[in-house]
XYZ file of C-alpha atoms in Angstrom:
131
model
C -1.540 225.809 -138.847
C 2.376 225.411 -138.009
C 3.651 223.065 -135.554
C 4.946 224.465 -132.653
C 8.064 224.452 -131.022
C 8.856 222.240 -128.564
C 11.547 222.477 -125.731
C 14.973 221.947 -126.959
C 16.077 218.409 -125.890
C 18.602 217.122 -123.798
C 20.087 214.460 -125.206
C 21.051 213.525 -128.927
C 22.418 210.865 -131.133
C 25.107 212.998 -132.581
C 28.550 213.717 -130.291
C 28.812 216.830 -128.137
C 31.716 217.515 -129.922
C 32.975 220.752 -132.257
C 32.213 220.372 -135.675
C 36.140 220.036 -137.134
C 36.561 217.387 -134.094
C 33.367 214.667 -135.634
C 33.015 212.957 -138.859
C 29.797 212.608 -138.858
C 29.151 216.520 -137.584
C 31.794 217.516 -140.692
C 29.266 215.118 -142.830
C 26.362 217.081 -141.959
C 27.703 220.601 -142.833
C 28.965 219.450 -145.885
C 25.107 217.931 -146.762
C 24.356 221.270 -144.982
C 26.537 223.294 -147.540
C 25.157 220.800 -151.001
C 21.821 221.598 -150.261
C 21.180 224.895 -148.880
C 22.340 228.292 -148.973
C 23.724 230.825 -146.525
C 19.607 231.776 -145.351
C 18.683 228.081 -144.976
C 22.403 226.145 -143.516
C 20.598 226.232 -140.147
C 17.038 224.724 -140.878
C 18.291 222.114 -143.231
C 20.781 221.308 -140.764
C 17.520 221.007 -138.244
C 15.904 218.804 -140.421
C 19.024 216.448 -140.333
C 18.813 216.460 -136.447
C 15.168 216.264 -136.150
C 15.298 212.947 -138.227
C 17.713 211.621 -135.606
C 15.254 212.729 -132.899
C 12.485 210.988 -134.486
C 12.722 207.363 -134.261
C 11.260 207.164 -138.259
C 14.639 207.781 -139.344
C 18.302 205.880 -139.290
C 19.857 206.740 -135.531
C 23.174 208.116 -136.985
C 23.958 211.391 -139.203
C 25.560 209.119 -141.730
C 22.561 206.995 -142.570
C 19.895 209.731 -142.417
C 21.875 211.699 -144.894
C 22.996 208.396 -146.904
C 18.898 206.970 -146.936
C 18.189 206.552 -150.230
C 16.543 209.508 -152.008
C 16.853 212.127 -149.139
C 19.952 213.885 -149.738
C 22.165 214.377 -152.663
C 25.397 212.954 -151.244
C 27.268 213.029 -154.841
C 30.308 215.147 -155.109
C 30.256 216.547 -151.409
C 32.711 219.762 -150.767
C 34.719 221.583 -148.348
C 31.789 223.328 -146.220
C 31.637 226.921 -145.406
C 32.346 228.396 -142.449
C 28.664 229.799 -142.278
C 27.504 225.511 -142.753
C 29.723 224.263 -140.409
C 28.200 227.378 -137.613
C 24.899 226.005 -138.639
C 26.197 222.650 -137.942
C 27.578 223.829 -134.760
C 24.375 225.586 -133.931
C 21.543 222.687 -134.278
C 23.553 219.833 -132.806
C 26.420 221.033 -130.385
C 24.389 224.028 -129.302
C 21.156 222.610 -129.336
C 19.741 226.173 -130.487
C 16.816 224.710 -132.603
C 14.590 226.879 -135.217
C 12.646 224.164 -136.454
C 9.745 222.437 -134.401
C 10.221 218.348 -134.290
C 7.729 217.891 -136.697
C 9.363 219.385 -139.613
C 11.842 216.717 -140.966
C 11.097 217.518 -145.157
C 12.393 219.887 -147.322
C 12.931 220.909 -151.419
C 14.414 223.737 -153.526
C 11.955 227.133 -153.625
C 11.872 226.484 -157.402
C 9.419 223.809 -156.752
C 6.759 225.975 -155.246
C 5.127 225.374 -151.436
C 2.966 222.547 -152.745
C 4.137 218.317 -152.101
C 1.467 216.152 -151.927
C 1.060 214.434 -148.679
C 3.048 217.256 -147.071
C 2.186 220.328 -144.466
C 4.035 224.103 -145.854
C 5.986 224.940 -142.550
C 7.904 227.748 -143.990
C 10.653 229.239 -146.254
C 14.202 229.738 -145.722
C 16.531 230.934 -148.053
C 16.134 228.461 -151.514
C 14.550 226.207 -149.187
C 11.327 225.350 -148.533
C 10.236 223.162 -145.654
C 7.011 220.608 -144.210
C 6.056 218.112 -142.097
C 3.457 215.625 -142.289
């Protein structure tokens, strides 16, 4: 069975701020742009933010997405504008798609299968779990 969502909440580790105006927000999107694609900017960007939420992970966007082995950081570009939106979305908004739970994620290609892992669902090339 999926998790499900909770209530959006109130507070976050990440500045209220526009996108363009934080580092760390501009960071994100441009993880958000590396891995994902235009039908899953928004849920990897939720699985960034849910990591901050969680207490499991680093408190700041730049050491969940620097943690060793998580993201690939390596040649990061320009974002879109639809990554930065997605950006915008998850963490200034606080319009969520993606219950707490769900903080894991790898390329379609690899199938819906991870051992020690929960299927959640698909977006885009994406596809996503929780433990």
């Amino acid at each position: 069975p999926k998790p499900t969502a909770t209530p959006k909440p109130e507070a976050t580790e990440a500045p209220d701020a526009p996108v363009s105006g934080s580092d760390e927000l501009y960071l994100a999107a441009q993880v958000v742009y590396k891995e994902g694609d235009a039908e899953s900017y928004v849920a990897v960007a939720n699985v960034i933010y849910n990591r901050l939420q969680s207490g499991s992970f680093p408190n700041t966007i730049y050491d969940v997405v620097y943690q060793k082995n998580q993201f690939s950081t390596s040649n990061l570009k320009t974002p879109s504008s639809k990554a930065l939106a997605a950006v915008q979305q998850i963490f200034v908004d606080k319009d969520l798609i993606l219950p707490p739970e769900v903080m894991f994620f790898h390329a379609a290609s690899r199938g819906t299968s991870r051992s020690g892992y929960t299927y959640y669902d698909t977006f885009g090339g994406n596809i996503f779990f929780y433990k």
